[in-house]
Coordinates of C-alpha atoms in Angstrom, one line a residue:
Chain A
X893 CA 109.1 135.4 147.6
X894 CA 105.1 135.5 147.5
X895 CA 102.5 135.1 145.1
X896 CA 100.6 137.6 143.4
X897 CA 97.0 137.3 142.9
X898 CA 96.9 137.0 139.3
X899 CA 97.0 133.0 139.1
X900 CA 94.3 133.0 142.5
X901 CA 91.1 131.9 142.2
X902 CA 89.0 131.5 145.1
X903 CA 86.4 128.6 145.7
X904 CA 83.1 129.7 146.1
X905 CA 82.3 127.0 149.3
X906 CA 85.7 128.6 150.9
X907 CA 83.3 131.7 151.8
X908 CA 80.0 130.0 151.4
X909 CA 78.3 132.4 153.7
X910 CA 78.8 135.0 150.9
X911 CA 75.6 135.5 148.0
X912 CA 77.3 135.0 144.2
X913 CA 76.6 139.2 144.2
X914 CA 78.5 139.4 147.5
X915 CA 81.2 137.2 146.3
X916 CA 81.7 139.3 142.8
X917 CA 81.8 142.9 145.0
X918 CA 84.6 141.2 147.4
X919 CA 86.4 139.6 144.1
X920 CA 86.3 143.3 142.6
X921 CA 87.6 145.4 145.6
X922 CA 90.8 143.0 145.8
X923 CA 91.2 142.1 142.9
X924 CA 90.5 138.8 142.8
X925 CA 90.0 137.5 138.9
X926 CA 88.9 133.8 139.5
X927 CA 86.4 132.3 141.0
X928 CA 85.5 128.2 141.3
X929 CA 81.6 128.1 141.6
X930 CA 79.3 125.0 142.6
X931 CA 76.5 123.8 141.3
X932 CA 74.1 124.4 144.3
X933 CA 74.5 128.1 144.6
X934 CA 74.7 128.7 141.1
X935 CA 71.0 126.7 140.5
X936 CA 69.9 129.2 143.7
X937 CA 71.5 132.4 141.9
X938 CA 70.3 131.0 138.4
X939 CA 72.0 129.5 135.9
X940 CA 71.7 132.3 133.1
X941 CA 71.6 135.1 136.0
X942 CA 75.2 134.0 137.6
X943 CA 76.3 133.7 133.6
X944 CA 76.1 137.2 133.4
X945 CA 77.1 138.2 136.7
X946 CA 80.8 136.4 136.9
X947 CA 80.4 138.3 132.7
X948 CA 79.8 141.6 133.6
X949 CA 82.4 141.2 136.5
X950 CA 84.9 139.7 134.5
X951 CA 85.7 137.1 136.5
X952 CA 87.1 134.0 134.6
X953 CA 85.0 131.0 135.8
X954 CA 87.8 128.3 136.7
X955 CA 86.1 125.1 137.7
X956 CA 82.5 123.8 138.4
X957 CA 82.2 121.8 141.2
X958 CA 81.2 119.1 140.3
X959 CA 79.9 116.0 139.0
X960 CA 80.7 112.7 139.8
X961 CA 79.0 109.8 141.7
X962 CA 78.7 107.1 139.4
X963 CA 79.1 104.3 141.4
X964 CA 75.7 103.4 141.9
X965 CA 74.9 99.4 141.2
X966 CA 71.2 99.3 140.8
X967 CA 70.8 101.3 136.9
X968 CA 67.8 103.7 137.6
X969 CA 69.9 105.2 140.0
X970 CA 73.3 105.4 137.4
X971 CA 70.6 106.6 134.5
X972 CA 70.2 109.4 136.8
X973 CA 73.5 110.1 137.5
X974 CA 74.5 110.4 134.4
X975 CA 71.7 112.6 133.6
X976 CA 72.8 114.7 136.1
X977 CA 76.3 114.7 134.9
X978 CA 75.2 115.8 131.4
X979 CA 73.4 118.6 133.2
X980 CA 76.7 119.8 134.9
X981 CA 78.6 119.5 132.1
X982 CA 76.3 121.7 130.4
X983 CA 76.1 124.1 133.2
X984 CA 79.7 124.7 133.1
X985 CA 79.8 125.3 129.3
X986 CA 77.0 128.0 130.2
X987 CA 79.1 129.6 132.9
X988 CA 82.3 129.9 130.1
X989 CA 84.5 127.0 132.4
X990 CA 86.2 124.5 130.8
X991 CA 86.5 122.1 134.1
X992 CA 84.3 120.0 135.7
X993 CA 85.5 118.6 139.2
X994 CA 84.4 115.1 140.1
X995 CA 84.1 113.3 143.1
X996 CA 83.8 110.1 142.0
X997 CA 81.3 108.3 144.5
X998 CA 81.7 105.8 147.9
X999 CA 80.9 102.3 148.2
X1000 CA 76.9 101.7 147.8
X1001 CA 75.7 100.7 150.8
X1002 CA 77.0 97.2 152.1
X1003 CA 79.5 96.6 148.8
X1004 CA 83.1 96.0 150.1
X1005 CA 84.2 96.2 146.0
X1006 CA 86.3 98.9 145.7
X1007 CA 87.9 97.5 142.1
X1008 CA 83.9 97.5 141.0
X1009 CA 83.2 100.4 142.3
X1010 CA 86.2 101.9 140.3
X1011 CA 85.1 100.2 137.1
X1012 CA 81.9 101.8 137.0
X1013 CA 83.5 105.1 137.0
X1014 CA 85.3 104.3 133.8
X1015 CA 82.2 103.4 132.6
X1016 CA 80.5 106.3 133.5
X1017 CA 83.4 108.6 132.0
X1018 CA 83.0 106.7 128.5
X1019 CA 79.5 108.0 128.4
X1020 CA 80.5 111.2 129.5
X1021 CA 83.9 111.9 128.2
X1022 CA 82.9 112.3 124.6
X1023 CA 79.4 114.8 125.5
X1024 CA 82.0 116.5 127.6
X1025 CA 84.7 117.5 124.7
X1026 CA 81.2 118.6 122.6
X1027 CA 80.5 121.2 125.1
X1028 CA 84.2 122.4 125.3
X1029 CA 84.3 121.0 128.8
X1030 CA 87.2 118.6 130.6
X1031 CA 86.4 116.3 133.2
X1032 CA 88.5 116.5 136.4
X1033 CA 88.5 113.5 138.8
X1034 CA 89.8 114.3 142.0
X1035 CA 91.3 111.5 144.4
X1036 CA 89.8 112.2 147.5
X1037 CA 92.4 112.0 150.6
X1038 CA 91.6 107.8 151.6
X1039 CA 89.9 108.5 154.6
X1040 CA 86.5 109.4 152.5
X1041 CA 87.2 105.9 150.2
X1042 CA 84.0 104.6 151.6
X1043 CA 81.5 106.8 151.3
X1044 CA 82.5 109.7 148.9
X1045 CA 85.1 108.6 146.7
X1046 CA 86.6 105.1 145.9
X1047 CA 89.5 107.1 143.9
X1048 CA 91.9 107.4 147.2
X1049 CA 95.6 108.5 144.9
X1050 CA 96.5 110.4 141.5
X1051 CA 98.1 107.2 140.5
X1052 CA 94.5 105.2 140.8
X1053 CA 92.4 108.7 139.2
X1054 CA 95.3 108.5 136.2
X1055 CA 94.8 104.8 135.7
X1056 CA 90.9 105.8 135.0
X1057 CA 92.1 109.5 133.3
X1058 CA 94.2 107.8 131.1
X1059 CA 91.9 105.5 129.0
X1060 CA 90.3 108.5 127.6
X1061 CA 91.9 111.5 125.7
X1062 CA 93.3 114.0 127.4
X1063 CA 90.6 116.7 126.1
X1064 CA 88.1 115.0 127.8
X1065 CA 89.5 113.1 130.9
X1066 CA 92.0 114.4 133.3
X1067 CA 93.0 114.8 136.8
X1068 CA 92.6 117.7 139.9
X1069 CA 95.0 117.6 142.0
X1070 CA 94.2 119.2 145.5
X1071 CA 96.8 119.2 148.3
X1072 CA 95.1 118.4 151.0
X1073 CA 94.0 115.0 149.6
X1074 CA 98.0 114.2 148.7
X1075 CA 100.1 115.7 150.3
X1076 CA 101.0 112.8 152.8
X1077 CA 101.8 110.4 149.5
X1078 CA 105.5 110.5 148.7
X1079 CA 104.5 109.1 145.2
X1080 CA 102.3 111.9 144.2
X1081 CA 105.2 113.9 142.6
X1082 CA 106.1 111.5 140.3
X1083 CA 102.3 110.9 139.1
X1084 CA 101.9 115.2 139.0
X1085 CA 105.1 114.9 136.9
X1086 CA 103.2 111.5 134.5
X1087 CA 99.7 113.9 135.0
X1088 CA 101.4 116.8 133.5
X1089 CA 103.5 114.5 130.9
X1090 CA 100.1 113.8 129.4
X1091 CA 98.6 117.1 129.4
X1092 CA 96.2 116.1 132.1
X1093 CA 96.6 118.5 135.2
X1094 CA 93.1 120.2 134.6
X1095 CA 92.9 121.9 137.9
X1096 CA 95.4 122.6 141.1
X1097 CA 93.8 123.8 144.3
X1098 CA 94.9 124.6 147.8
X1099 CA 93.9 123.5 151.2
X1100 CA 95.9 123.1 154.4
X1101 CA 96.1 120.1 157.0
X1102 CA 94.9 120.9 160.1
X1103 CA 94.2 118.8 163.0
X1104 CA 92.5 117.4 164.7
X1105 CA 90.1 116.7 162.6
X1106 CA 86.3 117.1 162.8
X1107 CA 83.6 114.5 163.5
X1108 CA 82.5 113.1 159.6
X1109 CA 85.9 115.0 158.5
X1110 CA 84.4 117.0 156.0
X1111 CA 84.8 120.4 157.6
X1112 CA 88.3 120.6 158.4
X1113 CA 90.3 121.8 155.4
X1114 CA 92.5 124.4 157.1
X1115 CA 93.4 128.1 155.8
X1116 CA 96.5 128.3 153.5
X1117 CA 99.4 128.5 156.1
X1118 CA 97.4 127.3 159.5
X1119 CA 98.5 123.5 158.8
X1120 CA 101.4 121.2 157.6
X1121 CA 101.3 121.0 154.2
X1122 CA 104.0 123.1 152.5
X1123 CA 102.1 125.1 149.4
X1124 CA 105.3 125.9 147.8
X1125 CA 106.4 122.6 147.1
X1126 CA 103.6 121.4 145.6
X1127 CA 103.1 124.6 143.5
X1128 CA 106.7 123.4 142.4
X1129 CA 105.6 120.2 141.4
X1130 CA 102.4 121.2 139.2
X1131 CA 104.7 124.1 137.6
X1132 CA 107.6 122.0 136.7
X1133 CA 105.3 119.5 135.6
X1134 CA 104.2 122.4 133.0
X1135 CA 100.7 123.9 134.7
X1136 CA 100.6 127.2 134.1
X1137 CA 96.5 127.9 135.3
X1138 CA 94.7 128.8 137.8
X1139 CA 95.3 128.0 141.8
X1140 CA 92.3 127.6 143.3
X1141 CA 91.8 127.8 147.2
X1142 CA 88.9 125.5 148.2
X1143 CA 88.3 125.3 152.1
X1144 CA 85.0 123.9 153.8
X1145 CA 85.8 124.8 157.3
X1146 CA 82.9 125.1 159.8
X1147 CA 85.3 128.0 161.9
X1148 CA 85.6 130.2 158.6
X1149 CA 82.4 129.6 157.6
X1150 CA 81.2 131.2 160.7
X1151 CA 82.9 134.4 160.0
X1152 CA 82.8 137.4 157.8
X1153 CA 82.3 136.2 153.9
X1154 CA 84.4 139.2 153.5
X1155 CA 87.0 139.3 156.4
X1156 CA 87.6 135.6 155.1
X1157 CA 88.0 136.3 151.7
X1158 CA 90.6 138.8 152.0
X1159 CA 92.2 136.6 154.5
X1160 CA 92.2 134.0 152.2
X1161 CA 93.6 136.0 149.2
X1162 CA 96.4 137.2 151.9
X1163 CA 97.4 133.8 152.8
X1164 CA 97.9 132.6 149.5
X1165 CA 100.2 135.6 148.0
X1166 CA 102.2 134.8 151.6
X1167 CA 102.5 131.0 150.7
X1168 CA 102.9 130.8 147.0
X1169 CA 105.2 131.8 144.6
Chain B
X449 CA 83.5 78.8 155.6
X450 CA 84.5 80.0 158.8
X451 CA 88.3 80.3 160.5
X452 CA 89.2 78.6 163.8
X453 CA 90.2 80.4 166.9
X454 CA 93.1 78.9 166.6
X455 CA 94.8 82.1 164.9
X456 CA 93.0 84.1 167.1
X457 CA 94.7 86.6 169.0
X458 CA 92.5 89.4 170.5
X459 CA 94.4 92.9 171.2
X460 CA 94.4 94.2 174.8
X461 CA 93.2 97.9 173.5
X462 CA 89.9 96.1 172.0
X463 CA 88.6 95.3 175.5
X464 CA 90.6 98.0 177.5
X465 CA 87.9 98.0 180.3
X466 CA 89.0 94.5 181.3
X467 CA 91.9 94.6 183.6
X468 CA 94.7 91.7 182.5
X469 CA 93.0 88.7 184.9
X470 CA 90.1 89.6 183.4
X471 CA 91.1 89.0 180.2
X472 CA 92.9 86.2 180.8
X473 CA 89.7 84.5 182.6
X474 CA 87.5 85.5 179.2
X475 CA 90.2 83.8 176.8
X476 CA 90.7 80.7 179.1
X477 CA 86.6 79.9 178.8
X478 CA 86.4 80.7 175.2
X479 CA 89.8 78.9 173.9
X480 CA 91.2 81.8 172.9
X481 CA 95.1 81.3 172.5
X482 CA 97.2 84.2 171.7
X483 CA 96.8 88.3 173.2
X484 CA 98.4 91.3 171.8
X485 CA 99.3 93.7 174.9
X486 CA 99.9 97.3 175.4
X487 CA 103.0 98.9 177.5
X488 CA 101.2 101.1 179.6
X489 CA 98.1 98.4 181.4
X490 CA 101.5 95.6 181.5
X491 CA 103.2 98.2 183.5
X492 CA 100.0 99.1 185.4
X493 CA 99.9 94.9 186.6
X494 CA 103.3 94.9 186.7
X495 CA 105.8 93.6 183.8
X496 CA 107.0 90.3 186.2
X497 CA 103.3 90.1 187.2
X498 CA 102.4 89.8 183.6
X499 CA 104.4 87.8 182.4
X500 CA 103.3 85.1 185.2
X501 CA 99.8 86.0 184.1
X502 CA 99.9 85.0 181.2
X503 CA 102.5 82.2 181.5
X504 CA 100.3 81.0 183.9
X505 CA 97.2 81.4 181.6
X506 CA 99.2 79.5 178.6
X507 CA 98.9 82.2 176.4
X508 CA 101.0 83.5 173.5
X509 CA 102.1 87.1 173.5
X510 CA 101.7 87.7 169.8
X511 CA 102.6 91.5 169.8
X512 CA 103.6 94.1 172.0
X513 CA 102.0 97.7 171.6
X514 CA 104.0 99.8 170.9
X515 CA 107.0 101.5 170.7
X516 CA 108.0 104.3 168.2
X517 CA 107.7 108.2 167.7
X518 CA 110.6 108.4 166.4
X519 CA 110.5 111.9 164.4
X520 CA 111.1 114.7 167.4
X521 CA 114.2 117.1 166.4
X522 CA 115.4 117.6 169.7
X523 CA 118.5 115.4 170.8
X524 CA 116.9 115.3 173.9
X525 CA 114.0 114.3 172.8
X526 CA 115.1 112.0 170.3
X527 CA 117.4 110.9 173.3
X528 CA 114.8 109.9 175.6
X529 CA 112.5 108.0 172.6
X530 CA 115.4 105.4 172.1
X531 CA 115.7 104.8 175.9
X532 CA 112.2 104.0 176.0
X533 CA 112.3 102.4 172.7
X534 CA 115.0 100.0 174.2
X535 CA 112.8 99.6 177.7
X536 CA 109.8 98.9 175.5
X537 CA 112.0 96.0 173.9
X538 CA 112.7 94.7 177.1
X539 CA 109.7 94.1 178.1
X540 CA 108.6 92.1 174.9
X541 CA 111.2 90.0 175.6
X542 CA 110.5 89.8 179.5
X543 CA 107.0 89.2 178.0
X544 CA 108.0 86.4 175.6
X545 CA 107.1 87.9 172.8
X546 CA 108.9 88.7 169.5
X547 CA 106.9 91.2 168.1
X548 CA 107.5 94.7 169.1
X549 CA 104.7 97.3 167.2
X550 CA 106.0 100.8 165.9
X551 CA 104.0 103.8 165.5
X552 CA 106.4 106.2 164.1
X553 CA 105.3 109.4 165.6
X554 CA 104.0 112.3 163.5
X555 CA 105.7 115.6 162.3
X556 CA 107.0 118.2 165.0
X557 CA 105.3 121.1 165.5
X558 CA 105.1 123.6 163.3
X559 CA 107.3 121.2 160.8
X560 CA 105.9 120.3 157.5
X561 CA 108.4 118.3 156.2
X562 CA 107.7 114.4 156.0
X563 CA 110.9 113.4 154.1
X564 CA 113.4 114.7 157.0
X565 CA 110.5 112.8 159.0
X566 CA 110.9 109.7 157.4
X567 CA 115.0 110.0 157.6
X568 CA 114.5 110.7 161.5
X569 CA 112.8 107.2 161.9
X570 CA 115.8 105.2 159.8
X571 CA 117.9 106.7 162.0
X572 CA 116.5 105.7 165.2
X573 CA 115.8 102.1 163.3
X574 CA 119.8 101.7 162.8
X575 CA 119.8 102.3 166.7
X576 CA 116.8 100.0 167.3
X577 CA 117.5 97.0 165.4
X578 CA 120.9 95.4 166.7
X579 CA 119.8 95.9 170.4
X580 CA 116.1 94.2 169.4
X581 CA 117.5 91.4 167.6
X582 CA 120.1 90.6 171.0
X583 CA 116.5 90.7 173.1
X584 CA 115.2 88.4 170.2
X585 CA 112.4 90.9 169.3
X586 CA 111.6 92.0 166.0
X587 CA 110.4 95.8 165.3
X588 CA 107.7 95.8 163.4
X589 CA 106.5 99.2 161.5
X590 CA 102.9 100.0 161.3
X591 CA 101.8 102.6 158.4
X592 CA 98.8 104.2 159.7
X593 CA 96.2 105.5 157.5
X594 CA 97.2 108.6 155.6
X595 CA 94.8 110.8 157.9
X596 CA 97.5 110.4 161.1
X597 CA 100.0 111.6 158.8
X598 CA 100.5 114.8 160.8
X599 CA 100.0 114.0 164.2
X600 CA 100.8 110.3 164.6
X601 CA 102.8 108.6 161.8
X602 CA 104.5 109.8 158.9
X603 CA 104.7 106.1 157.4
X604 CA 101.1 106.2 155.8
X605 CA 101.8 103.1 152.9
X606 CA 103.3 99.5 153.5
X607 CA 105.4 100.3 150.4
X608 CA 106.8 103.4 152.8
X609 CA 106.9 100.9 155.6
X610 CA 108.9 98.4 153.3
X611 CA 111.0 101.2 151.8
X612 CA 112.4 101.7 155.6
X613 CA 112.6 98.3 157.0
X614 CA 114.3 97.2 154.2
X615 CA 117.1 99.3 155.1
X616 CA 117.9 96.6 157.8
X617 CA 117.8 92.5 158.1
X618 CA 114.0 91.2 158.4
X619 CA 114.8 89.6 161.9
X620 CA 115.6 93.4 163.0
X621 CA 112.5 95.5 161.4
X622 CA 109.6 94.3 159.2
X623 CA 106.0 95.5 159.1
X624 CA 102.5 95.1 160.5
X625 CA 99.8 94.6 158.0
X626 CA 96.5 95.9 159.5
X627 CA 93.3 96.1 157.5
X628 CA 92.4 99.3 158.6
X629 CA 94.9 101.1 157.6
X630 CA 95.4 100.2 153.7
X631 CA 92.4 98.8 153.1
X632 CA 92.0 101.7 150.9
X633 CA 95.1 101.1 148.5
X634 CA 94.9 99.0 145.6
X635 CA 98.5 98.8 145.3
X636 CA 98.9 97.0 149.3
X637 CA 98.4 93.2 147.6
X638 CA 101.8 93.8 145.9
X639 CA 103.5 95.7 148.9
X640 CA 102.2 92.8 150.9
X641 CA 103.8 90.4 148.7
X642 CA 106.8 92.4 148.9
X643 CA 106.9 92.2 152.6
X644 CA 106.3 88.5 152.6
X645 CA 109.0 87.6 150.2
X646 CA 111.4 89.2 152.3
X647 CA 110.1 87.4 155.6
X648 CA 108.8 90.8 156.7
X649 CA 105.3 89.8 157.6
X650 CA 105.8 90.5 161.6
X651 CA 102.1 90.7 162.5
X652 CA 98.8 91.4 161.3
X653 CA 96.2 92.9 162.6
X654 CA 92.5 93.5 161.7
X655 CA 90.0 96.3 162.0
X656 CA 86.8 97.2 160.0
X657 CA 86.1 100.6 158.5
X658 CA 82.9 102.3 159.7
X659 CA 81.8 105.8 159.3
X660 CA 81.0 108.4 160.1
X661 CA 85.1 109.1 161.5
X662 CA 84.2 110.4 165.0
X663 CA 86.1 113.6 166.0
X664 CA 90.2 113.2 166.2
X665 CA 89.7 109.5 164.2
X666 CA 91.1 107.8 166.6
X667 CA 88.0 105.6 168.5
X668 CA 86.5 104.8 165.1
X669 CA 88.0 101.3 164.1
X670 CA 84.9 99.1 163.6
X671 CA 84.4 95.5 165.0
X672 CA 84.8 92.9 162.4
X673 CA 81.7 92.6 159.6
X674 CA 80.5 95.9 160.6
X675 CA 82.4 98.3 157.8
X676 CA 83.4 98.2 154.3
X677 CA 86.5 95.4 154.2
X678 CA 86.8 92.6 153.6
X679 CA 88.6 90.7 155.2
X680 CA 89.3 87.2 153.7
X681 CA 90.6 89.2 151.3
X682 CA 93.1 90.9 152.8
X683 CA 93.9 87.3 154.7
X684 CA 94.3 85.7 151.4
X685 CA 96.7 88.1 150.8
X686 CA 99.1 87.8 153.4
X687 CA 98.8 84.1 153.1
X688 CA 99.3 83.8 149.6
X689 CA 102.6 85.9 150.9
X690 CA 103.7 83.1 152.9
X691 CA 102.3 84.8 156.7
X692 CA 101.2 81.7 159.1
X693 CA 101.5 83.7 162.1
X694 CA 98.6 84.9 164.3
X695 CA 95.8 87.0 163.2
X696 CA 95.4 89.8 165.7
X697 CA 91.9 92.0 166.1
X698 CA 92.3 95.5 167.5
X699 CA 89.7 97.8 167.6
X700 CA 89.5 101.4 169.6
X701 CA 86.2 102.4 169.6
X702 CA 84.4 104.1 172.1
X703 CA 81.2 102.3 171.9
X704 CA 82.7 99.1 172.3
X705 CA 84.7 100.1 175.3
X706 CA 81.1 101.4 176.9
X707 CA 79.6 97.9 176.8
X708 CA 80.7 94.8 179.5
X709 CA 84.3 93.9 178.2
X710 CA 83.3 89.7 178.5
X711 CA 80.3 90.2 175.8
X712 CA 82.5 92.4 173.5
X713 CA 85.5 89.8 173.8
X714 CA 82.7 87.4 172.7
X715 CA 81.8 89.1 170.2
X716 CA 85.0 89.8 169.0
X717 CA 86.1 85.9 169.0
X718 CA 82.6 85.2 166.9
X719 CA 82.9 88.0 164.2
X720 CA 86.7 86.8 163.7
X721 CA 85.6 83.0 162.9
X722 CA 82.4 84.6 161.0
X723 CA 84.8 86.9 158.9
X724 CA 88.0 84.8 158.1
X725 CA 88.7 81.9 156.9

């Protein structure tokens, strides 16, 4: 049984070589309706000018990658990061998405405190939470696979992003849950099941393990289908733990970014109808 | 405050460019007591020869490194792991010590299922134990980090680790508690108490996190006070679990095995009393 595409969305860093024009043409011919964009290209494109492109196209916007990195110590530098938070948040109400992603933030640099570091994030979200839900936006922290618990993102499990999801309401604070940073934790059923329980699964994506993996291990999120993680399983846990949205295939991958935007794209589309439901 | 060398015991693999007199001169002038070896430079000297060595040398074999890889399909292959498995047992106990360490082995190719995994290393275990515990050796499981979950060890959590060895008595199979590899997960203080209420504390081991990861993450374990752990902490954990045993360091790391093996042995000795208690 495969997938359609109806429930795809594809990442906008997956086929990063692709212009946001480029990457609405290849969504049209396949008919590819959801796109996750980041922040980056989108300032490049312009904010009002890739409004009205992913409009006109009408492609659905699914997430906005993403805010985060509060874990900061010194307070000029988490006055600015909060600043810059409020400015994602409202540059995903401007681009019609309801999700920002979050990558929470490393150690600063000689701390060996991860429980402090965690702390500041719920700090942080208790600023954010409530300007979030007054821009129609949801914030998404995504537990980061544990090998980047130093210096990306102290939030390692969905058990440990839940704990801080879980002090806020639902409308403002809830979870991504990304396979390729879970899939090796045989508890990570059971906290999709108490994520979706509480209404909290605000974004599922797709990436495949692949090894070995690169130097700084930030460019090795294999294609759907190339790796070890079984996509079908965990598309049965977020379903059955009632997420009906989008799934979102996110890849930063040095050999795909290499190739054709386009000849990636529709591989990409055909790997996930071949490996989802 | 500062720890004694008393509890040191320094891990063959951390100074792999010393050959075994070598590192048995380097302990003798710095007082070091207690080495963790590995099968393959024992069988290059010679199990008998080492044995004498280190006899000889009045040191304590606190581990053996490693048996394990446990998860092949094949009955052939799975044939020929247990025969090893049983030759690497002899050989702790010709060695006098009564620790072996387990690396489980990683998925088969092309498999992506962990559970089946998982059941493949109990099975070998049932094997395992009763013909460890009549060599007097004790199997001890090591979780690796969650990033060798494909290609090296399916156990990525001590409360995985646990889950399995408590399958069997504690004298058969515990676990090895090693810094680097759950350094990351705020639930390992209570696994760790776990383990120790259950006398399943069999060794532990320390290595600091640095990054970046170099390619394939293997040679990136960082001498002690170099990373992001730390590590009285994680000692006052597995004492506060009732562990007395020796405190093993064991780094692979490229840049350390470049420099002369007596300075890094050196240094190794002075960041372990600098960094534990």
């Amino acid at each position: 049984m495969s997938g359609s595409l109806e429930r795809f969305s594809i990442n906008q860093m997956t086929v990063k070589q692709l212009s946001l024009p480029e990457l609405a043409d290849g969504c049209a011919r396949l008919g590819i309706r959801n796109v996750g964009l980041w922040r980056e290209p989108v300032q490049a494109h312009g904010l009002e000018a890739t409004a009205k492109l992913v409009r006109d196209a009408g492609l659905t916007v699914t997430t906005l990658c993403r805010g985060g990195f509060f874990t900061a110590v010194d307070p000029r530098e988490r006055a600015a990061a909060l600043a810059d938070n409020r400015r994602a948040i409202d540059e995903a109400a401007a681009l019609g998405t309801d999700t920002l992603v979050l990558v929470s933030g490393g150690l600063p640099a000689g701390s060996k405190d991860l429980y402090g570091a965690r702390e500041r994030i719920a700090d942080a979200l208790s600023e954010l939470g409530p300007y979030a839900e007054r821009h129609g936006v949801r914030l998404a922290i995504e537990p980061l696979h544990p090998m980047y618990a130093a210096d990306r993102c102290v939030v390692s499990t969905l058990a440990q992003a839940l704990d801080l999801a879980e002090r806020f309401p639902a409308h403002q604070v809830g979870v991504t849950v990304d396979t390729y940073h879970i899939w090796w934790d045989d508890t990570a059923p059971a906290q999709i099941a108490r994520a979706g329980a509480g209404g909290r699964i605000h974004t599922f994506q797709l990436a495949d393990w692949t090894t070995p993996l690169p130097e700084g291990v930030l460019t090795g999120r294999g294609q759907i289908g190339d790796g070890s993680i079984d996509m079908r399983e965990w598309q049965d846990h977020v379903e059955a733990a009632g997420y009906t949205g989008a799934i979102e295939v996110e890849l930063f991958n040095d050999v795909l970014w290499a190739r054709d935007g386009q000849e990636v794209l529709a591989e990409t589309a055909r790997r996930f109808t071949e490996h989802t439901r």
